[in-house]
Short mmCIF file of C-alpha atoms in Angstrom, two decimals:
data_model
loop_
_atom_site.label_atom_id
_atom_site.label_comp_id
_atom_site.label_asym_id
_atom_site.label_seq_id
_atom_site.Cartn_x
_atom_site.Cartn_y
_atom_site.Cartn_z
CA MET A 1 160.64 91.60 47.78
CA ILE A 2 159.04 94.12 50.11
CA SER A 3 160.01 94.28 53.77
CA TYR A 4 157.14 94.78 56.20
CA GLY A 5 157.45 96.22 59.66
CA TRP A 6 155.88 94.06 62.35
CA VAL A 7 154.46 95.63 65.50
CA LEU A 8 152.56 92.63 66.84
CA SER A 9 154.39 89.33 67.05
CA PRO A 10 152.73 86.38 65.26
CA ALA A 11 151.68 84.86 68.62
CA ALA A 12 150.24 88.14 69.96
CA MET A 13 148.38 88.86 66.73
CA ILE A 14 146.89 85.36 66.39
CA GLU A 15 145.91 85.19 70.07
CA SER A 16 144.11 88.53 69.64
CA ARG A 17 142.47 87.22 66.47
CA VAL A 18 141.05 83.97 67.89
CA LEU A 19 140.12 85.51 71.26
CA LEU A 20 138.15 88.30 69.58
CA ALA A 21 136.45 85.69 67.39
CA ALA A 22 135.59 83.61 70.48
CA LEU A 23 134.16 86.64 72.31
CA PHE A 24 132.12 87.64 69.26
CA LEU A 25 130.70 84.11 68.96
CA LEU A 26 129.98 84.07 72.70
CA LEU A 27 127.91 87.24 72.24
CA VAL A 28 126.05 85.64 69.33
CA ALA A 29 125.48 82.50 71.44
CA GLN A 30 124.00 84.61 74.22
CA LEU A 31 121.66 86.36 71.79
CA LEU A 32 120.57 83.01 70.34
CA LYS A 33 120.45 81.41 73.79
CA LYS A 34 122.75 78.59 72.66
CA GLN A 35 124.73 76.65 75.27
CA LEU A 36 128.16 75.43 74.17
CA PRO A 37 128.46 71.66 74.91
CA LEU A 38 131.99 71.85 76.34
CA ARG A 39 131.66 68.92 78.74
CA GLN A 40 130.57 66.50 76.02
CA HIS A 41 132.86 67.66 73.20
CA TRP A 42 135.90 69.39 74.73
CA LYS A 43 138.37 66.96 73.10
CA HIS A 44 136.73 67.52 69.73
CA PHE A 45 137.00 71.31 70.12
CA LEU A 46 140.66 71.05 71.14
CA ILE A 47 141.60 68.96 68.11
CA LEU A 48 139.62 71.20 65.76
CA GLY A 49 141.01 74.35 67.39
CA LEU A 50 144.60 73.08 67.10
CA PHE A 51 144.66 71.88 63.49
CA ASN A 52 142.05 74.16 61.91
CA SER A 53 142.98 77.42 63.67
CA ALA A 54 145.82 77.74 66.20
CA LEU A 55 148.61 75.91 64.35
CA PRO A 56 147.93 77.08 60.76
CA PHE A 57 147.22 80.67 61.84
CA LEU A 58 150.53 80.83 63.74
CA LEU A 59 152.55 79.23 60.94
CA LEU A 60 151.08 81.52 58.27
CA ALA A 61 151.61 84.60 60.43
CA TRP A 62 155.25 83.67 60.97
CA SER A 63 155.75 82.93 57.25
CA ALA A 64 154.19 86.30 56.35
CA LYS A 65 157.21 88.02 57.90
CA THR A 66 159.25 86.77 54.92
CA LEU A 67 156.98 85.66 52.06
CA THR A 68 154.72 87.74 49.84
CA ALA A 69 150.94 87.58 50.14
CA SER A 70 150.66 86.00 46.69
CA MET A 71 153.08 83.19 47.51
CA LEU A 72 151.43 82.58 50.88
CA SER A 73 147.97 82.37 49.32
CA VAL A 74 149.08 79.85 46.67
CA LEU A 75 150.94 77.68 49.19
CA ASN A 76 147.85 77.80 51.41
CA ALA A 77 145.77 76.51 48.49
CA THR A 78 147.64 73.19 48.63
CA SER A 79 145.65 72.14 51.72
CA PRO A 80 143.33 69.76 49.79
CA ILE A 81 146.41 68.09 48.27
CA TRP A 82 147.78 67.57 51.78
CA GLY A 83 144.37 66.28 52.76
CA LEU A 84 144.65 63.62 50.05
CA LEU A 85 148.13 62.54 51.17
CA ILE A 86 147.12 62.36 54.83
CA GLY A 87 144.01 60.40 53.91
CA LEU A 88 146.16 57.91 52.01
CA LEU A 89 148.46 57.46 55.00
CA PHE A 90 146.00 57.31 57.89
CA ARG A 91 142.57 56.55 56.47
CA GLN A 92 143.72 54.06 53.85
CA SER A 93 142.05 56.03 51.08
CA THR A 94 142.61 54.92 47.50
CA MET A 95 144.64 56.90 44.96
CA THR A 96 142.79 57.32 41.69
CA VAL A 97 144.44 58.25 38.40
CA ARG A 98 142.76 61.67 38.61
CA SER A 99 144.08 62.24 42.15
CA ALA A 100 147.59 61.15 41.17
CA LEU A 101 147.56 63.55 38.22
CA GLY A 102 146.31 66.36 40.46
CA LEU A 103 149.04 65.63 43.00
CA ALA A 104 151.74 65.75 40.32
CA ILE A 105 150.42 69.01 38.81
CA GLY A 106 150.07 70.59 42.26
CA ILE A 107 153.64 69.71 43.25
CA THR A 108 154.88 71.06 39.90
CA GLY A 109 153.02 74.30 40.55
CA VAL A 110 154.62 74.75 43.97
CA THR A 111 158.05 74.02 42.47
CA VAL A 112 157.58 76.65 39.76
CA LEU A 113 156.18 79.20 42.21
CA VAL A 114 158.97 78.82 44.75
CA GLY A 115 161.88 77.91 42.51
CA MET A 116 161.55 80.96 40.27
CA ASP A 117 160.89 83.56 42.98
CA ASN A 118 163.47 86.04 44.25
CA VAL A 119 162.39 85.20 47.79
CA LEU A 120 164.90 82.32 47.74
CA THR A 121 167.69 84.88 48.04
CA LEU A 122 166.53 85.60 51.61
CA LYS A 123 168.08 83.58 54.41
CA ALA A 124 164.78 82.96 56.18
CA ALA A 125 162.92 81.92 53.00
CA PRO A 126 163.36 78.09 53.12
CA LEU A 127 162.01 77.85 56.67
CA ALA A 128 159.18 80.31 55.87
CA ILE A 129 158.15 78.19 52.87
CA LEU A 130 158.20 75.04 54.99
CA THR A 131 156.08 76.64 57.71
CA ALA A 132 153.55 77.88 55.12
CA LEU A 133 153.30 74.36 53.71
CA GLY A 134 153.01 73.13 57.31
CA ALA A 135 149.96 75.36 57.74
CA ALA A 136 148.38 73.85 54.61
CA MET A 137 149.18 70.37 55.93
CA SER A 138 147.49 71.28 59.22
CA TYR A 139 144.32 72.16 57.31
CA GLY A 140 144.63 68.80 55.57
CA ILE A 141 144.78 67.06 58.95
CA ALA A 142 141.74 69.04 60.12
CA SER A 143 139.71 68.05 57.05
CA ASN A 144 140.52 64.37 57.56
CA TYR A 145 139.67 64.62 61.24
CA ALA A 146 136.36 66.36 60.50
CA HIS A 147 135.55 63.62 57.98
CA SER A 148 136.15 60.81 60.46
CA ALA A 149 135.04 62.45 63.74
CA LYS A 150 132.12 60.63 65.35
CA THR A 151 130.36 63.75 66.60
CA THR A 152 127.04 65.46 65.98
CA VAL A 153 128.19 68.99 66.82
CA SER A 154 126.38 71.85 65.09
CA SER A 155 128.20 74.19 62.72
CA PHE A 156 127.79 77.07 65.17
CA ASP A 157 129.22 75.06 68.09
CA ASN A 158 132.17 73.91 65.93
CA ALA A 159 133.03 77.53 65.14
CA HIS A 160 132.45 78.73 68.72
CA GLY A 161 134.17 75.87 70.55
CA SER A 162 137.20 75.74 68.25
CA MET A 163 137.90 79.46 68.75
CA TRP A 164 137.97 79.10 72.56
CA ALA A 165 140.20 76.04 72.19
CA ALA A 166 142.58 77.91 69.88
CA SER A 167 142.71 80.82 72.35
CA LEU A 168 143.72 78.49 75.19
CA LEU A 169 146.32 76.67 73.06
CA ILE A 170 148.07 79.87 71.89
CA LEU A 171 147.94 81.76 75.21
CA PRO A 172 150.98 80.04 76.87
CA ILE A 173 153.39 81.18 74.12
CA VAL A 174 152.28 84.83 74.02
CA PRO A 175 154.54 85.95 76.94
CA PHE A 176 157.54 84.62 75.01
CA SER A 177 156.76 86.78 71.97
CA PRO A 178 155.28 90.05 73.25
CA ALA A 179 154.08 92.90 71.05
CA ASN A 180 156.59 95.58 70.15
CA THR A 181 156.11 99.26 70.93
CA GLY A 182 154.20 101.49 68.56
CA VAL A 183 150.76 99.86 68.53
CA THR A 184 148.51 102.40 66.84
CA THR A 185 144.74 102.82 66.58
CA GLN A 186 144.96 101.69 62.97
CA ILE A 187 146.66 98.44 63.98
CA VAL A 188 144.13 97.79 66.74
CA SER A 189 141.27 98.40 64.30
CA ALA A 190 142.81 95.99 61.78
CA VAL A 191 143.16 93.26 64.42
CA ILE A 192 139.54 93.77 65.55
CA LEU A 193 138.33 93.39 61.95
CA LEU A 194 140.57 90.33 61.50
CA GLY A 195 139.18 88.69 64.62
CA ILE A 196 135.48 89.51 64.30
CA LEU A 197 134.84 89.73 60.55
CA CYS A 198 137.57 87.58 59.00
CA THR A 199 137.49 84.86 61.67
CA GLY A 200 134.32 84.88 63.77
CA VAL A 201 131.88 85.61 60.95
CA ALA A 202 133.95 83.71 58.36
CA TYR A 203 134.06 80.52 60.43
CA LEU A 204 130.32 80.69 61.05
CA LEU A 205 129.80 80.76 57.28
CA TYR A 206 132.45 78.09 56.68
CA PHE A 207 131.00 75.48 59.05
CA ARG A 208 127.46 76.36 57.93
CA LEU A 209 128.43 75.74 54.30
CA ILE A 210 129.90 72.36 55.24
CA ASP A 211 126.57 71.43 56.82
CA ALA A 212 124.52 72.74 53.88
CA LEU A 213 126.63 71.80 50.84
CA GLY A 214 129.20 69.34 52.13
CA ALA A 215 132.98 69.61 52.29
CA PRO A 216 133.77 69.33 48.51
CA SER A 217 131.66 72.36 47.55
CA THR A 218 132.84 74.34 50.58
CA LEU A 219 136.44 73.73 49.52
CA THR A 220 135.83 75.89 46.45
CA VAL A 221 136.92 78.78 48.69
CA THR A 222 140.41 77.36 48.08
CA PHE A 223 140.18 78.58 44.48
CA LEU A 224 139.38 82.15 45.53
CA VAL A 225 142.19 82.64 48.07
CA PRO A 226 145.14 82.67 45.60
CA VAL A 227 143.28 84.95 43.18
CA PHE A 228 142.42 87.59 45.75
CA GLY A 229 145.64 87.10 47.73
CA THR A 230 147.66 87.89 44.60
CA LEU A 231 145.46 90.83 43.60
CA TRP A 232 145.43 92.46 47.04
CA GLY A 233 149.18 91.84 47.41
CA HIS A 234 149.75 93.67 44.13
CA TYR A 235 147.34 96.58 44.56
CA LEU A 236 147.62 97.17 48.32
CA LEU A 237 151.18 96.06 49.11
CA GLY A 238 152.91 96.82 45.82
CA GLU A 239 154.01 93.22 45.26
CA SER A 240 155.06 92.30 41.74
CA ILE A 241 153.30 89.50 39.87
CA GLY A 242 155.72 87.42 37.82
CA TRP A 243 154.94 84.74 35.25
CA HIS A 244 155.97 82.11 37.80
CA THR A 245 153.30 83.39 40.23
CA ILE A 246 150.57 83.01 37.62
CA ALA A 247 151.85 79.69 36.24
CA GLY A 248 152.46 78.21 39.69
CA GLY A 249 149.12 79.43 41.01
CA ILE A 250 147.15 78.03 38.06
CA SER A 251 148.96 74.68 38.35
CA VAL A 252 148.18 74.43 42.07
CA LEU A 253 144.51 75.25 41.43
CA ILE A 254 144.25 72.66 38.64
CA GLY A 255 145.89 70.09 40.89
CA THR A 256 143.52 70.97 43.72
CA ALA A 257 140.49 70.67 41.41
CA LEU A 258 141.60 67.20 40.31
CA VAL A 259 142.35 66.05 43.86
CA THR A 260 139.00 67.24 45.26
CA GLY A 261 136.98 66.08 42.27
CA PHE A 262 135.71 69.64 41.84
CA SER A 263 133.64 70.55 38.81
CA ILE A 264 131.58 73.67 38.18
CA LYS A 265 128.75 71.52 36.80
CA THR A 266 128.56 69.45 39.99
CA LEU A 267 128.75 72.57 42.19
CA PHE A 268 125.78 74.29 40.53
CA GLY A 269 123.85 71.06 40.31
CA GLN A 270 124.28 70.51 44.06
CA SER A 271 123.33 74.13 44.79
CA ARG A 272 120.04 73.75 42.89
CA THR A 273 119.30 70.50 44.69
CA THR A 274 119.95 72.17 48.05
CA LYS A 275 117.62 75.08 47.23
CA ASN A 276 114.84 72.71 46.15
#
């Protein structure tokens, strides 16, 4: 397990991230002459900002102080499985045989991933694992809310409004976890890229894809995160890839595919229909 030095606290880093994303989207809104409908949809933006940004971003940032990038990315990929469980509890969804099988395989994958990793020797590991799973659960709550929300908000306004809401929600805790000394130009540049490119631009694409292709096809991003998270963790951070990482990751992805009803055939069929 590699130990990483943290200069920015999780709260300071995530506040910088969502605020930069909000400012970037404000600039885009000005260029497009789009007015954000805050008065009509402020509650919607707050809920979306809390469960789809503020809470999961904070939990993942805190977990990253202990867990590897590969483990974090696989645990994050369980969000559709949490979405199924939350739907069963609060939306009275039905459990199909396929969903039940996916749930069982997904849980098995998490057990293999976590149970066989050396990270369990660290004192902070159990809480870090729980907070990472809490972030995935938060995304599951957000997906169920988005499914049931009675709003007609555009994809751009969802991205823009949720970033301002997340900024306001995180701001009160920043003074209690200030940045440490030693903030360098490299760190500032990384945070700017994280906020503008990896959040502002990414959320514009994410909500636009939901509008164009629907949530099931958009959720295919879930299958890419563990793959690239593991690769970048290995090549950029020197993290080792054990058999349990591969086996656990594949099991979680298979479980997610079964839970979401994902199929490559359906994805490409829907894409062709959309283009036509």
